[in-house]
Amino acid sequence: MSPTTRTRSQSRNHVVLATLGLLAGAVACSGQNKTAAPSSAGVSAAQFALTTSDLPTCGSSRDGEIYYVSSDSKFYVCNGSTRTWVQTNLNGVNGASRVTPISPGSQCPTGGSSIQFGLDLNRNGTLDTSEVTSTTVVCNGSTGVQGPQGIPGPQGATGATGATGATGATGATGAMGATGATGATGATGATGTTGASGANSLIRQDNEPAGANCPAGGIRIQSGLDTNGNETLDPSEVAQTSYTCNGQNGTNGRDGTNGTNGQNGQSWLIATTPEPAGTNCASGGVAVQTGPDLNNDGTLQSTEVQHTVYVCNGTSVGCGAGSHDNGSGTCVPSGCASGYHNGGDGTCVATGTCSEGYHNDGTGACVQAGCALGFHDGGGTCVADGTCATGWHDNGAGTCVKSGCTLGFHDNGAGTCVQTGCASGYHNGGDGTCQATGTCVEGYHNDGTGACVQAGCALGFHDGGGTCVQTGCASGYHSGGDGTCQPTGTCVEGYHNDGTGACVQAGCALGFHDGGGTCVANGTCVAGDHDNGAGICVHTGCAAGFHDGGGGACAANGTCVANYHDDGYGTCVATEETLVSGQNHPYGIAVDATSVYWRTGFGTVMGVSTSGGVPTTLASGQDGVPASLNYILNGIAVDATSVYWINQYTGTVMKVPTSGGTPTTLASGQANPIGIAVDATSVYWTDMVAGTVMKAPTSGGTPITLASGQANPTGIAVDATSVYWTNPSGTVMKVLTSGGTPTTLASGQCNPTGIAVDGASAYWTNQCGTVMKVPTSGGTPTTLASGQADPFGITVDATSVYWANWGGTVMKVPTSGGLSTTFASGENGSNAIAVDATFVYWTDYNNGTVMKLPK
């Protein structure tokens, strides 16, 4: 059998297995220093010394060497940077593997084996399914061409009888036997209790004043079921509210030579008619029709109907012939239950209500028409003479109407129809309608003296921005350049802002220049333009003697702008900068306004200024390098005050101030936390072994499970509303930050790992070599890049997606898709990546560096 495939995680696990094997050999030696053979993974093997005085001199050449000191029964490792031997503990979780044969097929034409690797986390000596972190398929080589037959050799001894082969697969299921005879029909069940009568649906319409719901006013339509049977749609019974809005009036022309006033918008009308039982309403109801009053006759014609909705009655269960529902759900031959009476048609309804088509005559009796003596129709309801029902008023002639007044009367502003004048606090709003003092009806304005007019201002007043004022302009307005008041910040045609807010016809104020059609402070240009090197703002190109010095900025020929250098062919390219070197397997990265943060294999949390300098240890004694580098992703996160990280093996979620201090444990007892993210109030993490997505307050508190039953969740990201994560089994998921049912954004992916989000999309890396995106609201995933060399960490800004390929490159591509750009190459294990407004930052695991490069 010849191996055809070998994963990276397999070789890394050899580090742990080889070290444990060397321990056994080291302890067995005695008498003198012994050096074990180097491990196959390229990591220094453990060596032996009798006492600490026998240890060789520790220096940079011995950095990372491990000795077992017999007199102490301890291990020591050389810290090359400090030239000291440091006591350490190599007791880790054992690596484990499991081999499963593969039959010949499309995966392996001649058969082979599936080798699964992982850590024996529960220490039972067996690699359980939940402990598998990587899988290698090793295929048998194909059968070679048969060589010539050799000379027969002497007959060998008869071999031992081979073991009995495994039992063959179970044969196919036999044909189904003939169907047996049908059993006897069971006895009919008892008749269920008759259900209560369904409640009637009601509809209510009221005038809607001009506002957020209807800019020009209109009608508010409320509907719901009459659950208390009082034939009135009470506020607690409203189930749905909609609005039929009036069209808005056209805007008035500008003063000066007055333009023609805009025409008033069409009023919308509503009509309701009973809807018989049928397709639209199984138990009948009301048809509500709306549309514009195109001919202005105040009646909704059939040709003007644009929308029809149905408000249906609830259903009810009938009774047998000769009986009826007494109102409480019981069928009786006569009478009604307590609290119910005859609703007019013989149906029992709640006292005080009537059946459809009947109404209360004022005394409590249900009749089809008319009112009892001393009562009259007060607006669809019988009320005492001289009064009107709620929502109705006297039209001035003694008739209750929903709106308006009879000919010769008008609303005095307080809701009363009068022949002349307006109520206290009201005046003529311009068209004869009474409005609150100081206001005018639409299409009219205050002329400055309090009178409502359609155009112009009174003598001594002018238009100060839609309002008549004596001098200057109204609040929020200024002179637009020609003496006309314009909204602050705008100028009339032919004038522009000189940089200080004044409107001028030409030039810019002192200290400002034309930055590309707009006056901007000297030395700056508007967005999309740049200084051509000679002080002039242009869209493209540079002045004579200048060229693109890097990032679009013009520099004198032969020079490059900061953070760029000449590539030897006259082109300025970004300069890659090593922020920190000599780190022990740095992984995970986060950046804030001033600093970059990462973790190391020595179990430290580190930070350094974004401009470089001496790194600071923020926390030590934490978990070191995870055994499987497949899951070094969001190992660290930062907010305005603190740095957050997870300890995979001790199962804790930690934080420390960005300035350093004592670490705080935010959560403990986690099975195997992997990825971490943070927002303004909470920290979020994935637990690979538990299969959960968790959160806890950044200030401390009880952890909350947002999602469970996930398939080894790893990478994680968060936005304003949701948490997103990857399952290596092939799915990309999300759930609200407040919890709920998880949503699958993408499936069928190839080992999705890192993940990032912006306001519209989620982005992730597939370790098989693709970079993907999908809308956060769901949709079809899009491939942004393919053919990548084991992409790991990923991040995003307003225009581009950035990722780190373990195979040695740092890449970017526009968020909308397009050509991928190589930012850096020749890396050796680039794994985590972050960006700020100017630079890209990443960690190089094997080179031991933290890097940055201009965008």
CSV table of C-alpha atoms in Angstrom, one decimal, residues 242-399:
chain,number,residue,atom,x,y,z
A,242,SER,CA,-54.0,49.8,8.1
A,243,TYR,CA,-54.0,53.2,6.6
A,244,THR,CA,-55.6,54.7,3.5
A,245,CYS,CA,-53.7,57.9,2.9
A,246,ASN,CA,-54.7,61.0,1.0
A,247,GLY,CA,-52.4,62.1,-1.8
A,248,GLN,CA,-50.0,64.8,-0.8
A,249,ASN,CA,-50.4,68.3,-2.2
A,250,GLY,CA,-47.9,69.5,-4.7
A,251,THR,CA,-45.3,71.9,-3.4
A,252,ASN,CA,-45.7,75.7,-3.9
A,253,GLY,CA,-43.4,77.4,-6.4
A,254,ARG,CA,-40.5,79.6,-5.2
A,255,ASP,CA,-41.2,83.2,-4.4
A,256,GLY,CA,-40.2,85.9,-6.9
A,257,THR,CA,-42.1,85.3,-10.0
A,258,ASN,CA,-44.5,82.9,-8.3
A,259,GLY,CA,-44.7,79.5,-9.9
A,260,THR,CA,-48.0,77.7,-10.3
A,261,ASN,CA,-49.2,76.1,-7.1
A,262,GLY,CA,-49.2,72.3,-7.2
A,263,GLN,CA,-52.6,70.6,-7.5
A,264,ASN,CA,-54.1,69.1,-4.5
A,265,GLY,CA,-53.7,65.4,-4.2
A,266,GLN,CA,-56.8,63.2,-4.7
A,267,SER,CA,-58.7,62.2,-1.5
A,268,TRP,CA,-59.0,58.5,-0.8
A,269,LEU,CA,-62.4,57.0,0.0
A,270,ILE,CA,-63.4,53.8,1.7
A,271,ALA,CA,-66.6,51.8,1.4
A,272,THR,CA,-67.8,48.8,3.3
A,273,THR,CA,-70.4,46.2,2.3
A,274,PRO,CA,-71.6,43.0,3.9
A,275,GLU,CA,-69.8,39.9,2.4
A,276,PRO,CA,-72.0,36.8,2.2
A,277,ALA,CA,-70.6,33.4,3.2
A,278,GLY,CA,-68.5,32.0,0.4
A,279,THR,CA,-65.0,31.8,-1.1
A,280,ASN,CA,-63.9,35.1,0.4
A,281,CYS,CA,-65.4,34.5,3.9
A,282,ALA,CA,-66.5,31.0,4.9
A,283,SER,CA,-68.9,32.5,7.6
A,284,GLY,CA,-69.5,35.8,5.9
A,285,GLY,CA,-68.0,39.2,6.9
A,286,VAL,CA,-67.3,42.6,5.5
A,287,ALA,CA,-65.7,43.7,2.2
A,288,VAL,CA,-63.6,46.8,2.6
A,289,GLN,CA,-62.9,48.7,-0.7
A,290,THR,CA,-60.6,51.7,-1.0
A,291,GLY,CA,-59.5,54.0,-3.8
A,292,PRO,CA,-59.0,57.7,-4.9
A,293,ASP,CA,-62.0,60.0,-5.4
A,294,LEU,CA,-61.0,60.6,-9.0
A,295,ASN,CA,-64.1,62.6,-9.9
A,296,ASN,CA,-64.3,64.4,-6.5
A,297,ASP,CA,-67.9,63.5,-6.0
A,298,GLY,CA,-67.3,62.2,-2.4
A,299,THR,CA,-68.5,58.6,-3.4
A,300,LEU,CA,-66.3,55.6,-4.1
A,301,GLN,CA,-67.3,54.5,-7.6
A,302,SER,CA,-66.6,50.9,-8.7
A,303,THR,CA,-64.2,52.3,-11.3
A,304,GLU,CA,-62.2,54.0,-8.5
A,305,VAL,CA,-61.7,50.9,-6.4
A,306,GLN,CA,-58.0,50.0,-6.2
A,307,HIS,CA,-57.9,47.7,-3.1
A,308,THR,CA,-60.4,45.2,-1.6
A,309,VAL,CA,-59.8,43.4,1.7
A,310,TYR,CA,-62.2,41.1,3.6
A,311,VAL,CA,-62.8,41.1,7.3
A,312,CYS,CA,-64.4,37.7,8.0
A,313,ASN,CA,-66.6,36.4,10.8
A,314,GLY,CA,-65.4,33.6,13.0
A,315,THR,CA,-66.8,30.2,12.4
A,316,SER,CA,-69.3,28.5,14.7
A,317,VAL,CA,-70.6,25.0,15.3
A,318,GLY,CA,-74.3,24.5,14.7
A,319,CYS,CA,-76.8,22.4,16.5
A,320,GLY,CA,-79.2,19.7,15.3
A,321,ALA,CA,-82.7,20.4,13.9
A,322,GLY,CA,-85.0,21.8,16.6
A,323,SER,CA,-82.3,23.1,18.9
A,324,HIS,CA,-79.9,26.0,19.1
A,325,ASP,CA,-76.8,27.1,20.9
A,326,ASN,CA,-77.9,28.8,24.2
A,327,GLY,CA,-74.8,31.1,24.0
A,328,SER,CA,-72.6,29.0,26.3
A,329,GLY,CA,-72.0,26.2,23.8
A,330,THR,CA,-74.9,24.0,24.8
A,331,CYS,CA,-77.7,23.0,22.3
A,332,VAL,CA,-81.2,23.5,23.8
A,333,PRO,CA,-84.7,23.5,22.3
A,334,SER,CA,-85.5,27.0,23.6
A,335,GLY,CA,-84.2,29.9,25.8
A,336,CYS,CA,-80.7,31.3,26.3
A,337,ALA,CA,-78.1,30.8,29.0
A,338,SER,CA,-77.6,33.4,31.8
A,339,GLY,CA,-75.8,36.5,30.3
A,340,TYR,CA,-77.2,35.8,26.8
A,341,HIS,CA,-80.4,36.9,25.1
A,342,ASN,CA,-82.1,36.7,21.7
A,343,GLY,CA,-79.9,38.7,19.3
A,344,GLY,CA,-83.0,39.3,17.0
A,345,ASP,CA,-82.8,36.3,14.7
A,346,GLY,CA,-83.3,33.7,17.4
A,347,THR,CA,-79.6,33.2,18.0
A,348,CYS,CA,-78.4,33.6,21.6
A,349,VAL,CA,-75.7,36.3,21.9
A,350,ALA,CA,-74.1,38.0,24.9
A,351,THR,CA,-76.4,40.4,26.6
A,352,GLY,CA,-76.1,43.9,25.2
A,353,THR,CA,-75.1,42.6,21.7
A,354,CYS,CA,-77.2,41.7,18.6
A,355,SER,CA,-76.9,39.3,15.8
A,356,GLU,CA,-75.6,40.6,12.4
A,357,GLY,CA,-78.3,42.7,10.7
A,358,TYR,CA,-79.9,43.6,14.1
A,359,HIS,CA,-79.1,46.5,16.5
A,360,ASN,CA,-80.0,47.6,20.0
A,361,ASP,CA,-83.1,49.8,19.9
A,362,GLY,CA,-81.7,51.8,22.9
A,363,THR,CA,-83.7,49.7,25.5
A,364,GLY,CA,-81.7,46.5,25.0
A,365,ALA,CA,-84.1,44.9,22.5
A,366,CYS,CA,-82.6,43.8,19.2
A,367,VAL,CA,-84.5,45.0,16.1
A,368,GLN,CA,-83.7,45.2,12.4
A,369,ALA,CA,-84.7,48.9,12.0
A,370,GLY,CA,-85.6,52.0,14.0
A,371,CYS,CA,-85.1,52.9,17.6
A,372,ALA,CA,-87.3,52.9,20.7
A,373,LEU,CA,-89.3,56.0,21.8
A,374,GLY,CA,-86.9,58.6,23.1
A,375,PHE,CA,-84.0,57.3,21.1
A,376,HIS,CA,-82.6,58.0,17.6
A,377,ASP,CA,-79.9,56.9,15.3
A,378,GLY,CA,-76.8,58.5,16.8
A,379,GLY,CA,-74.4,57.1,14.1
A,380,GLY,CA,-75.3,53.4,13.6
A,381,THR,CA,-76.3,53.1,17.3
A,382,CYS,CA,-79.5,54.1,19.0
A,383,VAL,CA,-78.7,56.8,21.6
A,384,ALA,CA,-80.9,59.2,23.6
A,385,ASP,CA,-82.4,62.1,21.6
A,386,GLY,CA,-80.0,65.0,21.3
A,387,THR,CA,-76.8,62.9,21.6
A,388,CYS,CA,-74.5,61.1,19.1
A,389,ALA,CA,-72.5,57.9,19.3
A,390,THR,CA,-68.8,58.1,20.0
A,391,GLY,CA,-67.0,59.2,16.8
A,392,TRP,CA,-70.1,60.9,15.5
A,393,HIS,CA,-71.3,64.5,15.8
A,394,ASP,CA,-74.4,66.7,15.0
A,395,ASN,CA,-74.0,68.1,11.5
A,396,GLY,CA,-75.8,71.3,12.7
A,397,ALA,CA,-79.2,70.2,11.4
A,398,GLY,CA,-79.8,67.6,14.1
A,399,THR,CA,-78.4,64.6,12.1
